[in-house]
Tab-separated table of N, CA and C in Angstrom:
chain	number	residue	atom	x	y	z
A	1	UNK	N	133.336	109.694	135.811
A	1	UNK	CA	134.011	110.710	136.591
A	1	UNK	C	133.004	111.600	137.332
A	2	UNK	N	131.878	111.879	136.684
A	2	UNK	CA	130.860	112.736	137.287
A	2	UNK	C	130.365	112.154	138.605
A	3	UNK	N	130.132	110.855	138.627
A	3	UNK	CA	129.611	110.209	139.833
A	3	UNK	C	130.666	110.054	140.921
A	4	UNK	N	131.907	109.824	140.524
A	4	UNK	CA	132.953	109.500	141.497
A	4	UNK	C	133.715	110.703	142.044
A	5	UNK	N	133.767	111.774	141.310
A	5	UNK	CA	134.627	112.900	141.689
A	5	UNK	C	133.789	114.102	142.125
A	6	UNK	N	133.701	114.294	143.414
A	6	UNK	CA	132.869	115.372	143.962
A	6	UNK	C	133.263	116.761	143.442
A	7	UNK	N	134.551	117.120	143.392
A	7	UNK	CA	134.907	118.448	142.865
A	7	UNK	C	134.465	118.634	141.407
A	8	UNK	N	134.643	117.596	140.590
A	8	UNK	CA	134.208	117.677	139.195
A	8	UNK	C	132.690	117.857	139.127
A	9	UNK	N	131.967	117.094	139.918
A	9	UNK	CA	130.506	117.183	139.942
A	9	UNK	C	130.057	118.581	140.374
A	10	UNK	N	130.745	119.156	141.342
A	10	UNK	CA	130.404	120.505	141.803
A	10	UNK	C	130.600	121.527	140.688
A	11	UNK	N	131.690	121.407	139.951
A	11	UNK	CA	131.930	122.322	138.830
A	11	UNK	C	130.825	122.174	137.786
A	12	UNK	N	130.502	120.942	137.431
A	12	UNK	CA	129.448	120.704	136.440
A	12	UNK	C	128.109	121.230	136.950
A	13	UNK	N	127.810	121.018	138.216
A	13	UNK	CA	126.559	121.526	138.796
A	13	UNK	C	126.455	123.036	138.635
A	14	UNK	N	127.527	123.736	138.941
A	14	UNK	CA	127.506	125.203	138.848
A	14	UNK	C	127.425	125.673	137.401
A	15	UNK	N	128.127	125.000	136.508
A	15	UNK	CA	128.034	125.337	135.081
A	15	UNK	C	126.599	125.130	134.608
A	16	UNK	N	126.007	124.026	134.999
A	16	UNK	CA	124.640	123.713	134.593
A	16	UNK	C	123.650	124.768	135.092
A	17	UNK	N	123.779	125.169	136.331
A	17	UNK	CA	122.891	126.203	136.878
A	17	UNK	C	123.091	127.527	136.152
A	18	UNK	N	124.328	127.828	135.797
A	18	UNK	CA	124.608	129.062	135.065
A	18	UNK	C	124.014	129.006	133.665
A	19	UNK	N	124.151	127.867	132.995
A	19	UNK	CA	123.589	127.729	131.651
A	19	UNK	C	122.077	127.932	131.658
A	20	UNK	N	121.433	127.528	132.739
A	20	UNK	CA	119.986	127.710	132.849
A	20	UNK	C	119.609	129.186	132.774
A	21	UNK	N	120.478	130.055	133.233
A	21	UNK	CA	120.169	131.489	133.259
A	21	UNK	C	120.379	132.173	131.914
A	22	UNK	N	120.969	131.468	130.962
A	22	UNK	CA	121.279	132.072	129.665
A	22	UNK	C	120.043	132.087	128.780
A	23	UNK	N	119.766	133.239	128.205
A	23	UNK	CA	118.706	133.387	127.212
A	23	UNK	C	119.370	133.958	125.964
A	24	UNK	N	119.506	133.143	124.944
A	24	UNK	CA	120.222	133.584	123.748
A	24	UNK	C	119.481	134.703	123.019
A	25	UNK	N	118.186	134.823	123.198
A	25	UNK	CA	117.458	135.959	122.613
A	25	UNK	C	117.890	137.266	123.278
A	26	UNK	N	118.054	137.227	124.585
A	26	UNK	CA	118.548	138.408	125.302
A	26	UNK	C	119.993	138.679	124.894
A	27	UNK	N	120.792	137.633	124.776
A	27	UNK	CA	122.187	137.813	124.340
A	27	UNK	C	122.234	138.496	122.979
A	28	UNK	N	121.323	138.135	122.100
A	28	UNK	CA	121.272	138.767	120.772
A	28	UNK	C	120.953	140.252	120.890
A	29	UNK	N	120.138	140.622	121.866
A	29	UNK	CA	119.834	142.039	122.070
A	29	UNK	C	121.082	142.808	122.488
A	30	UNK	N	121.946	142.190	123.292
A	30	UNK	CA	123.208	142.836	123.670
A	30	UNK	C	124.115	142.992	122.453
A	31	UNK	N	124.063	142.046	121.544
A	31	UNK	CA	124.930	142.087	120.358
A	31	UNK	C	124.421	143.059	119.300
A	32	UNK	N	123.124	143.234	119.226
A	32	UNK	CA	122.506	144.014	118.149
A	32	UNK	C	123.120	145.402	117.941
A	33	UNK	N	123.479	146.152	118.965
A	33	UNK	CA	124.028	147.496	118.737
A	33	UNK	C	125.426	147.538	118.103
A	34	UNK	N	126.111	146.406	118.010
A	34	UNK	CA	127.455	146.413	117.409
A	34	UNK	C	127.324	146.857	115.957
A	35	UNK	N	128.005	147.933	115.573
A	35	UNK	CA	127.793	148.511	114.244
A	35	UNK	C	128.299	147.657	113.082
A	36	UNK	N	129.333	146.878	113.280
A	36	UNK	CA	129.882	146.045	112.207
A	36	UNK	C	129.100	144.733	112.170
A	37	UNK	N	128.117	144.669	111.272
A	37	UNK	CA	127.211	143.519	111.227
A	37	UNK	C	127.948	142.210	110.964
A	38	UNK	N	128.930	142.233	110.087
A	38	UNK	CA	129.656	140.998	109.771
A	38	UNK	C	130.400	140.484	111.003
A	39	UNK	N	131.092	141.366	111.685
A	39	UNK	CA	131.821	140.966	112.897
A	39	UNK	C	130.845	140.519	113.975
A	40	UNK	N	129.784	141.302	114.167
A	40	UNK	CA	128.782	140.969	115.191
A	40	UNK	C	128.216	139.576	114.944
A	41	UNK	N	127.798	139.322	113.712
A	41	UNK	CA	127.171	138.037	113.401
A	41	UNK	C	128.153	136.877	113.530
A	42	UNK	N	129.393	137.094	113.093
A	42	UNK	CA	130.400	136.031	113.189
A	42	UNK	C	130.689	135.688	114.648
A	43	UNK	N	130.883	136.701	115.464
A	43	UNK	CA	131.178	136.460	116.880
A	43	UNK	C	129.970	135.847	117.578
A	44	UNK	N	128.781	136.361	117.279
A	44	UNK	CA	127.596	135.834	117.952
A	44	UNK	C	127.342	134.380	117.564
A	45	UNK	N	127.589	134.028	116.309
A	45	UNK	CA	127.438	132.622	115.895
A	45	UNK	C	128.390	131.722	116.684
A	46	UNK	N	129.610	132.192	116.916
A	46	UNK	CA	130.560	131.401	117.716
A	46	UNK	C	130.057	131.237	119.148
A	47	UNK	N	129.511	132.306	119.705
A	47	UNK	CA	128.984	132.244	121.075
A	47	UNK	C	127.812	131.275	121.148
A	48	UNK	N	126.902	131.374	120.183
A	48	UNK	CA	125.753	130.455	120.155
A	48	UNK	C	126.201	129.005	120.037
A	49	UNK	N	127.155	128.759	119.148
A	49	UNK	CA	127.640	127.392	118.949
A	49	UNK	C	128.285	126.854	120.223
A	50	UNK	N	129.063	127.691	120.888
A	50	UNK	CA	129.712	127.258	122.131
A	50	UNK	C	128.675	126.990	123.217
A	51	UNK	N	127.662	127.829	123.285
A	51	UNK	CA	126.584	127.614	124.252
A	51	UNK	C	125.910	126.258	123.995
A	52	UNK	N	125.582	125.993	122.738
A	52	UNK	CA	124.919	124.729	122.394
A	52	UNK	C	125.816	123.529	122.706
A	53	UNK	N	127.098	123.631	122.368
A	53	UNK	CA	128.029	122.534	122.671
A	53	UNK	C	128.136	122.307	124.177
A	54	UNK	N	128.214	123.385	124.920
A	54	UNK	CA	128.347	123.265	126.376
A	54	UNK	C	127.105	122.628	126.978
A	55	UNK	N	125.937	123.079	126.552
A	55	UNK	CA	124.688	122.471	127.045
A	55	UNK	C	124.657	120.983	126.723
A	56	UNK	N	125.010	120.637	125.496
A	56	UNK	CA	124.985	119.233	125.084
A	56	UNK	C	125.939	118.392	125.930
A	57	UNK	N	127.139	118.889	126.186
A	57	UNK	CA	128.108	118.126	126.984
A	57	UNK	C	127.644	117.986	128.425
A	58	UNK	N	127.085	119.052	128.988
A	58	UNK	CA	126.597	118.969	130.372
A	58	UNK	C	125.478	117.936	130.468
A	59	UNK	N	124.554	117.956	129.526
A	59	UNK	CA	123.466	116.975	129.539
A	59	UNK	C	123.998	115.557	129.354
A	60	UNK	N	125.019	115.424	128.527
A	60	UNK	CA	125.640	114.112	128.317
A	60	UNK	C	126.316	113.620	129.600
A	61	UNK	N	127.089	114.485	130.228
A	61	UNK	CA	127.822	114.105	131.445
A	61	UNK	C	126.866	113.783	132.586
A	62	UNK	N	125.797	114.564	132.710
A	62	UNK	CA	124.860	114.374	133.822
A	62	UNK	C	123.778	113.350	133.509
A	63	UNK	N	123.709	112.929	132.253
A	63	UNK	CA	122.672	111.996	131.797
A	63	UNK	C	121.276	112.555	132.073
A	64	UNK	N	121.123	113.848	131.799
A	64	UNK	CA	119.852	114.535	132.046
A	64	UNK	C	119.165	114.855	130.719
A	65	UNK	N	117.877	115.070	130.787
A	65	UNK	CA	117.107	115.429	129.603
A	65	UNK	C	117.026	116.922	129.370
A	66	UNK	N	117.149	117.696	130.456
A	66	UNK	CA	117.128	119.150	130.333
A	66	UNK	C	117.992	119.751	131.434
A	67	UNK	N	118.400	120.989	131.199
A	67	UNK	CA	119.281	121.653	132.153
A	67	UNK	C	118.626	121.782	133.526
A	68	UNK	N	119.392	121.499	134.539
A	68	UNK	CA	119.023	121.681	135.947
A	68	UNK	C	117.803	120.874	136.369
A	69	UNK	N	117.522	119.788	135.673
A	69	UNK	CA	116.396	118.961	136.122
A	69	UNK	C	116.695	118.327	137.476
A	70	UNK	N	117.962	118.245	137.836
A	70	UNK	CA	118.348	117.722	139.155
A	70	UNK	C	118.185	118.770	140.243
A	71	UNK	N	117.863	119.994	139.848
A	71	UNK	CA	117.751	121.106	140.797
A	71	UNK	C	116.382	121.780	140.661
A	72	UNK	N	115.308	121.081	141.010
A	72	UNK	CA	113.972	121.649	140.805
A	72	UNK	C	113.733	122.943	141.583
A	73	UNK	N	114.283	123.036	142.779
A	73	UNK	CA	114.096	124.266	143.562
A	73	UNK	C	114.794	125.441	142.872
A	74	UNK	N	115.976	125.210	142.366
A	74	UNK	CA	116.710	126.252	141.642
A	74	UNK	C	115.923	126.676	140.394
A	75	UNK	N	115.384	125.715	139.670
A	75	UNK	CA	114.593	126.017	138.460
A	75	UNK	C	113.372	126.869	138.815
A	76	UNK	N	112.668	126.500	139.868
A	76	UNK	CA	111.479	127.267	140.270
A	76	UNK	C	111.854	128.680	140.686
A	77	UNK	N	112.898	128.798	141.494
A	77	UNK	CA	113.331	130.113	141.968
A	77	UNK	C	113.738	130.997	140.788
A	78	UNK	N	114.517	130.447	139.887
A	78	UNK	CA	114.932	131.236	138.732
A	78	UNK	C	113.738	131.536	137.830
A	79	UNK	N	112.839	130.589	137.673
A	79	UNK	CA	111.652	130.804	136.842
A	79	UNK	C	110.809	131.977	137.323
A	80	UNK	N	110.733	132.151	138.635
A	80	UNK	CA	109.970	133.277	139.189
A	80	UNK	C	110.643	134.611	138.885
A	81	UNK	N	111.951	134.609	138.723
A	81	UNK	CA	112.696	135.849	138.482
A	81	UNK	C	112.895	136.152	136.995
A	82	UNK	N	112.640	135.195	136.149
A	82	UNK	CA	113.030	135.304	134.747
A	82	UNK	C	112.458	136.526	134.043
A	83	UNK	N	111.177	136.772	134.170
A	83	UNK	CA	110.558	137.909	133.488
A	83	UNK	C	111.197	139.226	133.940
A	84	UNK	N	111.397	139.376	135.231
A	84	UNK	CA	112.024	140.594	135.752
A	84	UNK	C	113.459	140.713	135.266
A	85	UNK	N	114.195	139.615	135.286
A	85	UNK	CA	115.593	139.648	134.843
A	85	UNK	C	115.694	139.988	133.363
A	86	UNK	N	114.783	139.467	132.560
A	86	UNK	CA	114.794	139.807	131.135
A	86	UNK	C	114.524	141.290	130.929
A	87	UNK	N	113.632	141.861	131.723
A	87	UNK	CA	113.354	143.294	131.611
A	87	UNK	C	114.576	144.117	132.025
A	88	UNK	N	115.231	143.714	133.096
A	88	UNK	CA	116.457	144.404	133.523
A	88	UNK	C	117.495	144.336	132.405
A	89	UNK	N	117.630	143.184	131.785
A	89	UNK	CA	118.602	143.032	130.697
A	89	UNK	C	118.270	143.945	129.524
A	90	UNK	N	117.005	144.014	129.158
A	90	UNK	CA	116.607	144.890	128.035
A	90	UNK	C	116.879	146.359	128.361
A	91	UNK	N	116.589	146.750	129.580
A	91	UNK	CA	116.875	148.131	129.980
A	91	UNK	C	118.381	148.383	129.998
A	92	UNK	N	119.136	147.374	130.382
A	92	UNK	CA	120.591	147.512	130.398
A	92	UNK	C	121.133	147.724	128.980
A	93	UNK	N	120.579	147.025	128.011
A	93	UNK	CA	120.990	147.219	126.614
A	93	UNK	C	120.745	148.666	126.202
A	94	UNK	N	119.587	149.202	126.559
A	94	UNK	CA	119.283	150.600	126.220
A	94	UNK	C	120.249	151.560	126.913
A	95	UNK	N	120.562	151.286	128.164
A	95	UNK	CA	121.511	152.139	128.890
A	95	UNK	C	122.902	152.080	128.260
A	96	UNK	N	123.317	150.902	127.831
A	96	UNK	CA	124.610	150.775	127.154
A	96	UNK	C	124.640	151.604	125.872
A	97	UNK	N	123.541	151.548	125.123
A	97	UNK	CA	123.466	152.335	123.888
A	97	UNK	C	123.543	153.826	124.194
A	98	UNK	N	122.837	154.253	125.222
A	98	UNK	CA	122.873	155.674	125.598
A	98	UNK	C	124.265	156.089	126.059
A	99	UNK	N	124.928	155.223	126.813
A	99	UNK	CA	126.278	155.531	127.283
A	99	UNK	C	127.247	155.641	126.107
A	100	UNK	N	127.156	154.721	125.163
A	100	UNK	CA	128.030	154.754	123.986
A	100	UNK	C	127.770	155.979	123.119
A	101	UNK	N	126.546	156.483	123.181
A	101	UNK	CA	126.185	157.665	122.386
A	101	UNK	C	126.562	158.959	123.101
A	102	UNK	N	127.323	158.835	124.175
A	102	UNK	CA	127.771	160.032	124.887
A	102	UNK	C	127.000	160.310	126.150
A	103	UNK	N	126.448	159.269	126.739
A	103	UNK	CA	125.673	159.426	127.964
A	103	UNK	C	126.469	160.056	129.091
A	104	UNK	N	125.744	160.696	129.977
A	104	UNK	CA	126.368	161.417	131.088
A	104	UNK	C	126.487	160.527	132.329
A	105	UNK	N	126.840	161.159	133.443
A	105	UNK	CA	127.003	160.424	134.700
A	105	UNK	C	125.702	159.774	135.156
A	106	UNK	N	124.576	160.388	134.844
A	106	UNK	CA	123.286	159.810	135.224
A	106	UNK	C	123.081	158.464	134.525
A	107	UNK	N	123.432	158.402	133.249
A	107	UNK	CA	123.313	157.147	132.499
A	107	UNK	C	124.289	156.112	133.059
A	108	UNK	N	125.508	156.541	133.331
A	108	UNK	CA	126.525	155.635	133.881
A	108	UNK	C	126.065	155.078	135.236
A	109	UNK	N	125.516	155.923	136.081
A	109	UNK	CA	125.024	155.479	137.388
A	109	UNK	C	123.877	154.486	137.223
A	110	UNK	N	122.960	154.780	136.319
A	110	UNK	CA	121.839	153.867	136.072
A	110	UNK	C	122.341	152.521	135.554
A	111	UNK	N	123.346	152.553	134.685
A	111	UNK	CA	123.913	151.312	134.161
A	111	UNK	C	124.556	150.498	135.286
A	112	UNK	N	125.320	151.153	136.138
A	112	UNK	CA	125.941	150.448	137.262
A	112	UNK	C	124.888	149.856	138.198
A	113	UNK	N	123.815	150.589	138.417
A	113	UNK	CA	122.729	150.070	139.258
A	113	UNK	C	122.075	148.855	138.602
A	114	UNK	N	121.927	148.892	137.273
A	114	UNK	CA	121.323	147.753	136.576
A	114	UNK	C	122.224	146.523	136.676
A	115	UNK	N	123.539	146.738	136.670
A	115	UNK	CA	124.478	145.621	136.825
A	115	UNK	C	124.319	145.005	138.212
A	116	UNK	N	124.212	145.840	139.229
A	116	UNK	CA	124.003	145.336	140.598
A	116	UNK	C	122.667	144.604	140.715
A	117	UNK	N	121.655	145.149	140.076
A	117	UNK	CA	120.331	144.523	140.089
A	117	UNK	C	120.391	143.141	139.442
A	118	UNK	N	121.038	143.056	138.292
A	118	UNK	CA	121.159	141.769	137.606
A	118	UNK	C	121.951	140.780	138.455
A	119	UNK	N	123.033	141.234	139.047
A	119	UNK	CA	123.845	140.351	139.891
A	119	UNK	C	123.027	139.819	141.060
A	120	UNK	N	122.251	140.684	141.675
A	120	UNK	CA	121.409	140.245	142.794
A	120	UNK	C	120.357	139.250	142.317
A	121	UNK	N	119.748	139.529	141.177
A	121	UNK	CA	118.718	138.640	140.644
A	121	UNK	C	119.249	137.272	140.258
A	122	UNK	N	120.475	137.253	139.749
A	122	UNK	CA	121.086	135.984	139.357
A	122	UNK	C	121.803	135.306	140.517
A	123	UNK	N	121.910	136.011	141.637
A	123	UNK	CA	122.580	135.436	142.800
A	123	UNK	C	124.086	135.425	142.655
A	124	UNK	N	124.619	136.439	141.975
A	124	UNK	CA	126.067	136.551	141.763
A	124	UNK	C	126.567	137.801	142.475
A	125	UNK	N	127.816	138.134	142.245
A	125	UNK	CA	128.345	139.374	142.800
A	125	UNK	C	128.265	140.458	141.748
A	126	UNK	N	128.154	141.698	142.168
A	126	UNK	CA	127.961	142.791	141.221
A	126	UNK	C	129.092	143.721	141.095
């Protein structure tokens, strides 16, 4: 189906490119502030498992050895942005914590700006 159906292939291509942008270590940083450790860990384990299953299925469908190997230009472009994007994500986690702790409009504005920054870096809408 992947080879014969262009719409299906396009969906898989976009999913694959999106999966390349996922860093589960960064995702864990977003989860860390959740106060209920049991709930946090249970939900995060489900997210990790789903991520792994999705990656495995995409690689199976595309017959690839690694994510986005069919898109070397995309890999290079994202690779150049990765360090900056990880820093934006870490700062965003801190801003979220400050906002939850009663942050003011300045914190809210900074958080919204970080969301726009991340969207621009990932090539999405903000």
